[in-house]
Amino acid sequence: MKRSDILTNRIFKRYFLPTILMAMALSMGIIVDGIIVGNKLGSEALAIVNLSTPIVLGFNSIYVLMGVGGSVLAAIAIGQRSESNALSYFQQAILMMLLFSVIVLVVGLIFHTRIAEFIAGDTGMEAKLVPYLKILFLGSPLMIVVPGISSFIRTDNNPRLASVILIVANGVNLIFDIIYLFVFNMGVEGAALATVTGYGAGSLVLITYFFREKVTFRIKKPEMISGAKILKIIATGLPAALTTLFLFLKIFLINIIVINTLGKSGMAVFSVCLSCLAFVSMFISGAAQTISPIIGVLYGELDQQGIRFTIFRTFKIVGLASLLLIALFEIFPSQVLQLFGVSSANELALGIQAIRIFSISLLGTALNVVLMYYFQTIQQKKLSLVIASVQGFMLVVPLAFVFSKIWGGSGIWIAFGVSEVCTLLIVFILTRRIRKNSDVKLQGMLLFQSRTSANALLDVSIVDDVKNAARLSEDVVQFCSENGLNERTSMHVGLAVEELAVNSFEHGYRDQTKKVVDVRVSIGASEVLISLKDDGIPFNPANYSAIENDSEFKSMGLQLVKNIAREVNYTRMLGLNSTIIKF
C-alpha cells in the first residue's frame, strides 16, 4: 500500500472552485468596471479608474496583512488541534483591521484632495479624481474588513460562504455600475459608489456566518491586544501584503514611465494590460489562495506527502490556465482592446504590441505568486518576502525605466517578463542555499522535508475495500516491530488503526463515493502517533458505539483502544474527519 492523492485532490476541488469564483468575482469586478466605464465615459474616465488603482491596492494590502496572515496561522493552529489559538489569531486580526480602517478613513477624508493631486501628476485629471477617491475612502472600512474576515471563514471549512460574500459584493457592484452610470448619469464617481455599495451588500451576507452553529471564529468579548501574536500575524501576512503594496507602487511608478514615454494613449493601453493581468489573476489567485488553508492545516499536522500532492496540483492548474490565456491574448489582442473601448488607430497599434509582449510575462507571474503563498504557508517567511519584494517591485520598475530609454514603449512591456524570469532564478539560488544550511534534510526547490521529526513514518491510504483495513493492521504491526516497539505496543497500534479505519468505512460514508482513509503512523522517541483522515459525513470513529447488528467483541476492541491510548483527539477540518491517537 502507498499514500493516494485522492483525498487531497477532493479537498483541493472543494476549496478551489469557491476560491476561484471569489477571485473571479474580484477580477471580473475590475475588468467589467473598466469595460463599463470605458464604453460609457471614454478612455479618460478609464484612465481615472486606473489612477485610483494604487489606493484600492493599499486597502487590499491591509486586509491581506492581517486577514491572510491571521488565517494562515489559524489554519496551522487548527492542524495542531488548538482551536483556542486559532480563535485568538482571529480576534487579534479583527482588532487590527478595525484600527487600520479608522486610520485610513480619517486620513483619506482629510487629505484626499492632496492625494488626488499627487497621483494625477501632470495628467490634468485631478479634478475628476478627487470625488472618486473621496467615495473610496468613505467605503474603506468595508473594503478592508469584509475580505479580511472572509479569509478566516474560508479557513473554517466554509469556502462556499467566503466566495458568496465576495461574489455578492462584486455582483452588486456591477449592477449599481449600470444604475449609477446609465440611469443616474453620475459620471466616474458613480463607479466608486457602486464599489462601496457592493461591499455593503457583501457585509450583510458575511454576518450570517456568526449565526451558524459549530463555527471556530466567533465575535466574543475582545481579548487584550497581544503584541507577540500581532507581530506573528504581520510576519506571516507581510509577503502577500507587500505583493499588493508593491503592485500599488509598481502601477504608480510605471504609470509615470508610460505617461512620459507614450502619453495618455499609453495610459489607456496600460490599463488594458492590467485588466489582462486581472483576468489571469482569477486563476492565479484562486489556486494560490486555495493552498493557504489546505497546506496550512497539513503543515500543522506535519503531513509532508499531503503538501506535495497539493502544491503539484496547484502548479498544473495555474500553468495550464496561464498558457491558454496567453495564447488567447496573443491571437486576439485587437479584440481585447476594443472590448475596453480602445478604438483609435494609434491606441490600437500601441495596444496590440503591448498585449503581445506583456502577456508572455503572465506565466512567470503565476509561478512566482504561487511560490510566494506556498513559502509563506510553510513558514519560510524570508524566502516568501524576497519573492514579494523582487517580483513585485525591485526589478520591474528599474528595468522598465532603463528599457524604455533603449526600446521605447516596447521596453516597458519587455521588463515585466524579464523581471519574472529573474525572480525564478533568485528563488532557485536561495532554495539551494537553504537546503545546504538546514538542519533538516530538505528536497528540491519546494523544500520538502524528506521525513518528519519522527524516527519512522508509515504513510498509506486504504481505498474502497474495508478488507484492506485488516491487511493494513498487519503491516502496521510489522512496521512498529521493525522500528523498535515491543510486541504489545505494536499490537495496540495495529488494533487502533484497524478499528478506526473499519468504523470510518462502514459508518462514515453514506453515498456511492469511493471510500478513502489516509493513515499515517509516526514513531518518535517518546510517543507513537496515529493520524486517520476521511472525507465522509461528519463522524468520529473513536466515539462510535455498537448498534444492533454489531458484535460486543467489536465494541470491546474500540474501547480497549481508547483505554490504552494516551490521547484520542477528533476534529472536523477542511471537510475531513481527522482523528489523532497517541500512545
XYZ file of C-alpha atoms in Angstrom:
583
model
C 0.000 0.000 0.000
C 1.051 3.597 -0.568
C -0.361 7.067 0.010
C -3.019 8.102 -2.502
C -3.717 11.676 -3.633
C -7.489 11.054 -3.764
C -8.343 12.861 -0.509
C -6.075 15.839 -1.109
C -7.462 16.199 -4.635
C -11.000 16.170 -3.257
C -10.108 18.830 -0.698
C -8.458 20.899 -3.411
C -11.532 20.664 -5.651
C -13.799 21.564 -2.741
C -11.801 24.714 -1.996
C -10.626 25.598 -5.494
C -13.986 26.205 -7.171
C -15.346 28.576 -4.488
C -11.971 30.309 -4.207
C -11.617 30.770 -7.953
C -15.199 32.063 -8.084
C -14.222 34.517 -5.350
C -11.106 35.548 -7.278
C -13.179 35.675 -10.450
C -15.679 37.988 -8.786
C -12.863 40.309 -7.689
C -11.097 40.224 -11.053
C -14.262 40.454 -13.124
C -15.303 43.393 -10.957
C -12.146 45.202 -12.071
C -12.459 44.075 -15.695
C -16.173 44.796 -16.143
C -15.775 48.078 -14.245
C -13.216 49.026 -16.881
C -15.451 47.871 -19.735
C -18.476 49.803 -18.426
C -16.538 52.969 -17.595
C -14.501 52.875 -20.820
C -17.516 52.375 -23.074
C -19.826 54.807 -21.246
C -17.421 57.617 -20.311
C -14.419 57.131 -22.619
C -10.711 56.432 -22.264
C -10.073 59.426 -19.953
C -12.515 58.040 -17.371
C -10.872 54.631 -17.756
C -7.529 56.289 -17.012
C -9.027 57.851 -13.837
C -10.108 54.405 -12.617
C -6.593 53.171 -13.380
C -5.026 56.072 -11.451
C -7.105 55.141 -8.383
C -5.975 51.503 -8.515
C -3.000 52.109 -6.177
C -5.396 53.365 -3.477
C -7.558 50.239 -3.744
C -4.421 48.098 -3.626
C -3.414 49.979 -0.480
C -6.709 48.915 1.131
C -6.109 45.360 -0.069
C -2.627 45.270 1.454
C -4.136 45.905 4.895
C -6.698 43.103 4.711
C -4.083 40.753 3.255
C -1.588 41.636 6.006
C -3.992 40.908 8.859
C -6.657 38.713 7.230
C -4.480 36.363 5.184
C -1.638 36.400 7.734
C -4.008 35.624 10.591
C -5.947 32.969 8.684
C -2.759 31.086 7.719
C -1.724 30.942 11.383
C -5.269 29.927 12.341
C -5.112 27.071 9.785
C -1.825 25.848 11.269
C -3.359 26.063 14.774
C -6.358 24.001 13.609
C -3.962 21.399 12.191
C -2.228 21.357 15.583
C -5.620 20.853 17.302
C -5.586 24.245 19.042
C -8.933 25.911 18.260
C -8.462 28.392 21.107
C -5.251 29.597 19.493
C -7.000 29.831 16.109
C -9.767 31.954 17.670
C -7.174 34.188 19.310
C -5.491 34.887 15.954
C -8.910 35.772 14.534
C -9.665 38.243 17.332
C -6.261 39.906 17.104
C -6.562 40.267 13.319
C -10.071 41.756 13.562
C -8.944 44.331 16.114
C -6.063 45.436 13.906
C -8.183 45.581 10.734
C -10.705 47.809 12.514
C -7.928 50.045 13.829
C -6.309 50.398 10.390
C -9.732 51.056 8.822
C -10.371 54.014 11.111
C -6.915 55.448 10.403
C -7.370 55.108 6.616
C -10.845 56.663 6.775
C -9.729 59.706 8.763
C -6.523 60.305 6.786
C -8.342 59.814 3.476
C -11.138 62.259 4.240
C -8.682 64.927 5.365
C -6.094 64.546 2.596
C -7.990 63.051 -0.376
C -7.545 66.226 -2.464
C -3.792 66.273 -1.987
C -3.605 62.540 -2.628
C -5.509 63.020 -5.907
C -3.150 65.805 -6.983
C -0.136 63.643 -6.167
C -1.439 60.579 -8.020
C -2.651 62.518 -11.072
C 0.720 64.210 -11.561
C 0.789 66.154 -14.835
C -2.195 64.394 -16.407
C -4.674 67.187 -15.557
C -7.172 64.616 -14.235
C -7.089 65.584 -10.534
C -10.435 67.444 -10.653
C -12.314 64.283 -11.657
C -10.166 62.075 -9.440
C -10.987 63.956 -6.186
C -14.680 62.901 -5.842
C -13.812 59.372 -6.954
C -11.191 58.996 -4.207
C -13.401 60.587 -1.537
C -16.058 57.919 -2.058
C -13.458 55.145 -1.955
C -12.065 56.430 1.346
C -15.583 56.582 2.821
C -16.029 52.911 1.951
C -12.546 51.818 3.009
C -13.627 50.103 6.288
C -15.925 47.784 4.332
C -13.287 47.176 1.647
C -10.758 46.165 4.325
C -12.816 44.235 6.887
C -15.167 42.247 4.610
C -12.488 40.394 2.574
C -10.293 40.111 5.691
C -12.955 38.196 7.637
C -13.758 36.158 4.509
C -10.215 34.737 4.657
C -10.945 33.305 8.112
C -14.359 31.991 7.054
C -12.700 30.097 4.192
C -10.212 28.566 6.626
C -13.062 27.450 8.907
C -14.405 24.841 6.475
C -16.691 27.392 4.755
C -15.134 28.100 1.336
C -18.547 28.464 -0.312
C -19.781 31.154 2.069
C -16.489 33.044 1.763
C -16.853 33.043 -2.013
C -20.537 34.026 -1.888
C -19.668 37.090 0.224
C -17.297 38.495 -2.398
C -19.368 37.308 -5.354
C -22.343 39.225 -3.944
C -20.134 42.263 -3.261
C -18.860 42.378 -6.835
C -22.143 41.353 -8.438
C -23.945 44.204 -6.688
C -21.053 46.483 -7.670
C -21.582 45.729 -11.363
C -25.356 46.116 -11.143
C -25.000 49.514 -9.494
C -22.317 50.489 -12.019
C -25.066 50.305 -14.619
C -27.627 52.046 -12.379
C -25.372 54.918 -11.305
C -23.728 55.480 -14.702
C -26.565 54.809 -17.151
C -29.688 55.618 -15.108
C -28.471 58.474 -12.895
C -25.629 59.642 -15.202
C -23.380 60.179 -12.191
C -20.062 60.192 -14.036
C -16.931 58.321 -12.994
C -17.630 58.788 -9.257
C -20.654 56.525 -9.769
C -18.248 53.624 -10.325
C -16.657 54.294 -6.919
C -20.060 54.476 -5.227
C -21.044 51.171 -6.870
C -17.928 49.530 -5.399
C -18.797 50.699 -1.881
C -22.441 49.660 -2.318
C -21.269 46.195 -3.333
C -19.120 45.712 -0.243
C -22.023 46.889 1.904
C -24.144 44.099 0.405
C -21.316 41.610 0.965
C -21.133 42.562 4.640
C -24.789 41.575 5.080
C -24.002 38.085 3.773
C -20.892 37.894 5.970
C -22.916 38.484 9.148
C -24.800 35.200 8.606
C -21.603 33.246 9.404
C -21.730 34.299 13.041
C -25.252 32.882 13.446
C -24.210 29.396 12.332
C -23.630 26.534 14.728
C -20.227 24.912 15.150
C -18.037 27.700 13.816
C -14.496 28.245 15.049
C -14.414 32.041 14.816
C -16.933 33.928 16.924
C -17.268 37.549 17.960
C -16.637 37.475 21.691
C -15.502 39.967 24.279
C -12.268 41.304 22.772
C -9.148 39.930 24.394
C -6.238 42.201 25.162
C -4.053 43.058 22.203
C -1.154 40.604 22.101
C 1.957 42.200 20.667
C 3.577 38.805 20.109
C 0.621 37.414 18.148
C 0.168 40.571 16.102
C 3.847 40.521 15.160
C 3.494 36.872 14.144
C 0.416 37.707 12.047
C 2.268 40.584 10.391
C 5.348 38.430 9.712
C 3.171 35.760 8.084
C 0.982 38.146 6.095
C 3.759 40.557 5.125
C 4.902 38.840 1.890
C 1.364 38.714 0.464
C 0.660 42.242 1.706
C 3.881 43.527 0.167
C 2.888 41.902 -3.117
C -0.253 44.023 -3.024
C 1.576 47.123 -1.782
C 4.343 46.744 -4.352
C 1.688 46.347 -7.036
C 0.432 49.737 -5.801
C 3.911 51.264 -6.182
C 4.603 49.404 -9.418
C 1.431 50.690 -11.072
C 2.026 54.219 -9.780
C 5.634 54.410 -10.998
C 5.055 52.597 -14.279
C 2.106 54.944 -14.879
C 4.665 57.762 -14.763
C 7.048 55.920 -17.105
C 4.183 55.157 -19.517
C 2.926 58.773 -19.500
C 6.421 60.130 -20.122
C 7.097 57.579 -22.870
C 3.730 57.090 -24.591
C 1.408 59.827 -23.255
C -2.320 59.422 -22.458
C -2.752 56.773 -25.156
C -0.182 54.659 -23.355
C -2.170 55.035 -20.122
C -5.276 53.534 -21.737
C -3.185 50.675 -23.151
C -1.530 50.014 -19.779
C -4.986 49.936 -18.194
C -5.981 47.145 -20.612
C -2.750 45.259 -19.800
C -3.665 45.460 -16.111
C -7.114 44.110 -16.951
C -5.466 41.176 -18.757
C -3.414 40.575 -15.617
C -6.604 40.754 -13.543
C -8.190 38.140 -15.821
C -5.275 35.721 -15.408
C -5.246 36.522 -11.680
C -8.616 34.804 -11.367
C -6.760 31.518 -11.781
C -3.506 32.567 -10.114
C -5.231 33.948 -7.007
C -7.777 31.146 -6.955
C -5.070 28.487 -6.895
C -2.652 30.404 -4.641
C -5.324 31.230 -2.067
C -6.665 27.676 -2.199
C -3.377 26.309 -0.904
C -3.211 28.633 2.130
C -5.819 26.877 4.330
C -5.102 23.394 2.931
C -1.312 23.459 3.197
C -1.591 25.415 6.461
C -3.538 22.578 8.092
C -1.332 19.880 6.512
C 1.770 21.738 7.708
C 0.328 21.875 11.225
C -0.192 18.098 11.042
C 3.325 17.519 9.612
C 1.735 15.822 6.582
C 4.519 16.269 4.034
C 3.023 13.939 1.432
C -0.276 15.811 1.515
C 1.644 19.049 0.951
C 3.392 17.503 -2.082
C 0.115 16.411 -3.656
C -1.458 19.833 -3.116
C 1.331 22.047 -4.458
C 1.946 19.908 -7.565
C -1.750 20.014 -8.433
C -1.670 23.792 -7.994
C 1.223 24.209 -10.423
C -0.532 22.071 -13.037
C -3.671 24.206 -12.861
C -2.034 27.643 -12.935
C 0.420 26.577 -15.629
C -2.269 25.271 -17.959
C -4.631 28.202 -17.334
C -1.846 30.745 -17.900
C -0.727 29.157 -21.170
C -4.277 29.046 -22.536
C -4.908 32.699 -21.666
C -1.545 33.793 -23.058
C -2.490 32.101 -26.339
C -5.807 33.974 -26.295
C -4.120 37.355 -25.798
C -1.506 36.607 -28.468
C -4.114 35.639 -31.069
C -6.823 38.251 -30.358
C -5.109 41.419 -28.994
C -7.170 43.890 -31.041
C -10.454 42.332 -29.900
C -9.315 42.598 -26.272
C -8.505 46.293 -26.743
C -11.820 47.036 -28.451
C -13.657 45.307 -25.610
C -12.338 48.049 -23.317
C -13.340 50.870 -25.641
C -9.871 51.374 -27.156
C -10.652 52.112 -30.802
C -8.375 54.833 -32.202
C -5.781 53.664 -34.716
C -2.868 54.987 -32.641
C -4.044 53.333 -29.406
C -4.765 50.049 -31.196
C -1.284 49.994 -32.720
C 0.315 50.617 -29.323
C -2.008 48.183 -27.582
C -1.547 45.197 -29.904
C 2.207 45.316 -29.454
C 1.887 45.887 -25.693
C -0.513 42.996 -25.045
C 1.510 40.520 -27.098
C 4.725 41.348 -25.234
C 3.151 41.815 -21.790
C 1.126 38.573 -21.872
C 4.284 36.439 -22.113
C 5.160 37.508 -18.555
C 1.921 36.088 -17.136
C 3.206 32.505 -16.797
C 6.134 33.718 -14.691
C 3.764 35.839 -12.624
C 1.595 32.785 -11.953
C 4.509 30.619 -10.811
C 6.019 33.319 -8.599
C 2.735 34.192 -6.881
C 2.027 30.522 -6.090
C 5.571 30.102 -4.748
C 5.171 33.196 -2.590
C 1.936 31.904 -0.992
C 3.420 28.420 -0.614
C 6.581 29.544 1.183
C 4.514 31.899 3.342
C 2.302 28.993 4.440
C 5.164 26.602 5.274
C 6.714 29.386 7.373
C 9.623 30.136 5.013
C 8.806 33.788 5.600
C 12.109 35.309 4.469
C 12.008 33.476 1.151
C 8.399 34.484 0.621
C 9.351 38.073 1.433
C 12.171 38.002 -1.131
C 9.760 36.832 -3.850
C 7.254 39.534 -2.917
C 9.923 42.250 -2.996
C 11.846 41.195 -6.096
C 8.886 40.125 -8.232
C 6.608 42.870 -7.020
C 8.782 45.957 -7.305
C 12.560 45.828 -7.086
C 13.234 44.538 -10.602
C 10.381 45.528 -12.879
C 10.378 49.288 -12.204
C 14.127 49.866 -12.751
C 14.049 47.555 -15.777
C 11.022 49.365 -17.237
C 12.791 52.710 -16.798
C 16.038 51.515 -18.411
C 14.374 49.520 -21.196
C 12.042 52.428 -22.053
C 15.125 54.543 -22.749
C 16.531 51.830 -25.024
C 13.444 50.434 -26.801
C 10.744 52.995 -26.015
C 7.276 51.657 -25.201
C 8.220 48.078 -26.093
C 10.900 48.145 -23.408
C 8.289 48.781 -20.714
C 6.394 45.609 -21.607
C 9.587 43.543 -22.005
C 10.599 44.497 -18.448
C 7.677 42.534 -16.980
C 8.775 39.213 -18.494
C 12.460 39.712 -17.691
C 11.680 40.500 -14.032
C 9.618 37.288 -13.645
C 12.411 35.104 -15.060
C 15.000 36.792 -12.825
C 12.780 36.215 -9.778
C 12.572 32.471 -10.503
C 16.363 32.305 -10.842
C 16.810 34.085 -7.498
C 14.385 31.645 -5.818
C 16.321 28.702 -7.281
C 19.614 30.051 -5.886
C 18.165 30.846 -2.444
C 16.461 27.469 -2.029
C 19.759 25.724 -2.794
C 21.383 27.781 -0.037
C 18.544 26.997 2.398
C 18.854 23.242 1.710
C 22.600 23.389 2.272
C 22.333 25.209 5.624
C 19.249 23.438 7.004
C 19.460 21.063 9.971
C 16.538 19.121 8.468
C 17.032 17.289 5.180
C 15.105 19.233 2.525
C 14.378 18.242 -1.051
C 14.137 20.297 -4.221
C 13.193 23.882 -4.907
C 9.984 23.453 -2.876
C 11.951 22.472 0.262
C 10.002 19.312 1.044
C 11.098 17.659 4.259
C 12.337 14.180 3.391
C 10.820 12.965 6.662
C 9.089 14.394 9.690
C 10.758 14.757 13.064
C 9.646 11.192 13.800
C 12.215 8.412 13.671
C 9.992 6.416 11.322
C 6.896 7.097 9.242
C 4.308 4.874 7.577
C 2.060 6.895 5.246
C -0.590 4.955 3.279
C -4.194 5.058 2.056
C -6.951 2.449 2.279
C -9.144 2.719 -0.808
C -12.641 1.311 -1.373
C -12.296 -2.021 0.442
C -12.768 -2.495 4.175
C -10.765 -5.746 3.943
C -7.688 -3.597 3.298
C -8.006 -2.289 6.866
C -7.219 -5.738 8.250
C -4.295 -6.139 5.863
C -3.006 -2.693 6.831
C -3.224 -3.632 10.505
C -0.767 -6.461 9.859
C 1.560 -4.073 8.001
C 1.373 -1.590 10.879
C 2.275 -4.256 13.446
C 5.255 -5.304 11.338
C 6.309 -1.657 10.814
C 6.186 -0.981 14.563
C 8.159 -4.125 15.380
C 10.824 -3.272 12.799
C 11.231 0.166 14.372
C 11.860 -0.921 17.950
C 8.422 -1.148 19.568
C 7.643 -4.136 21.746
C 5.098 -6.708 20.622
C 2.355 -5.467 22.959
C 2.548 -1.841 21.818
C 2.818 -2.903 18.170
C -0.386 -4.942 18.508
C -2.162 -1.995 20.182
C -1.190 0.356 17.347
C -2.311 -2.161 14.716
C -5.616 -2.684 16.550
C -6.229 1.077 16.749
C -5.665 1.533 13.010
C -7.963 -1.369 12.122
C -10.816 -0.414 14.483
C -10.963 3.234 13.455
C -10.471 2.576 9.739
C -13.239 -0.044 9.708
C -15.590 2.333 11.538
C -14.845 5.087 9.023
C -15.512 2.753 6.088
C -18.705 1.233 7.471
C -20.364 4.268 9.047
C -18.650 7.410 7.716
C -19.797 7.100 4.104
C -23.456 7.058 3.060
C -23.279 7.504 -0.709
C -21.510 5.847 -3.619
C -18.363 7.972 -3.280
C -15.155 5.965 -3.364
C -14.224 5.382 0.270
C -10.743 6.529 1.232
C -8.957 6.671 4.573
C -5.466 8.181 4.786
C -3.421 6.624 7.594
C -0.152 7.923 8.998
C 1.791 6.209 11.777
C 4.862 8.022 13.087
C 7.194 6.653 15.736
C 9.126 9.208 17.738
C 11.494 8.989 20.668
C 8.734 9.220 23.285
C 5.426 8.554 21.527
C 3.639 6.822 18.700
C 1.176 8.989 16.764
C -1.608 7.661 14.548
C -3.467 10.010 12.193
C -6.545 8.970 10.209
C -8.444 11.183 7.749
C -11.502 10.562 5.577
C -13.983 12.768 3.709
C -17.186 11.032 4.747
C -20.054 12.594 6.675
C -19.146 14.274 9.991
C -18.354 11.200 12.078
C -15.994 10.464 14.967
C -14.824 6.855 14.523
C -13.405 6.774 18.043
C -16.749 7.637 19.674
C -18.840 5.176 17.689
C -20.648 2.642 19.892
C -22.144 -0.637 18.760
C -25.563 -0.651 17.151
C -27.954 -3.527 16.801
C -26.033 -5.519 14.189
C -22.544 -5.046 15.665
C -20.917 -7.570 17.905
C -19.988 -6.953 21.518
C -16.463 -8.061 20.647
C -16.167 -5.230 18.118
C -17.175 -2.669 20.736
C -14.657 -4.130 23.164
C -11.867 -3.673 20.610
C -12.639 0.018 20.198
C -12.996 0.507 23.953
C -9.639 -1.171 24.514
C -8.008 1.258 22.091
C -9.496 4.232 23.944
C -8.435 2.841 27.324
C -4.805 2.248 26.419
C -4.247 5.356 24.284
C -2.675 8.365 25.947
C -4.791 10.749 23.879
C -7.633 10.436 21.371
C -8.498 13.640 19.514
C -11.115 14.171 16.791
C -11.902 17.283 14.779
C -13.676 18.183 11.548
C -11.375 20.277 9.359
C -11.230 21.093 5.645
C -14.331 18.920 5.224
C -12.454 15.893 6.606
C -12.893 13.731 9.677
C -9.471 13.863 11.305
C -8.591 11.628 14.253
C -5.292 11.538 16.110
C -4.345 8.838 18.632
C -1.203 8.979 20.740
C 0.380 6.070 22.617
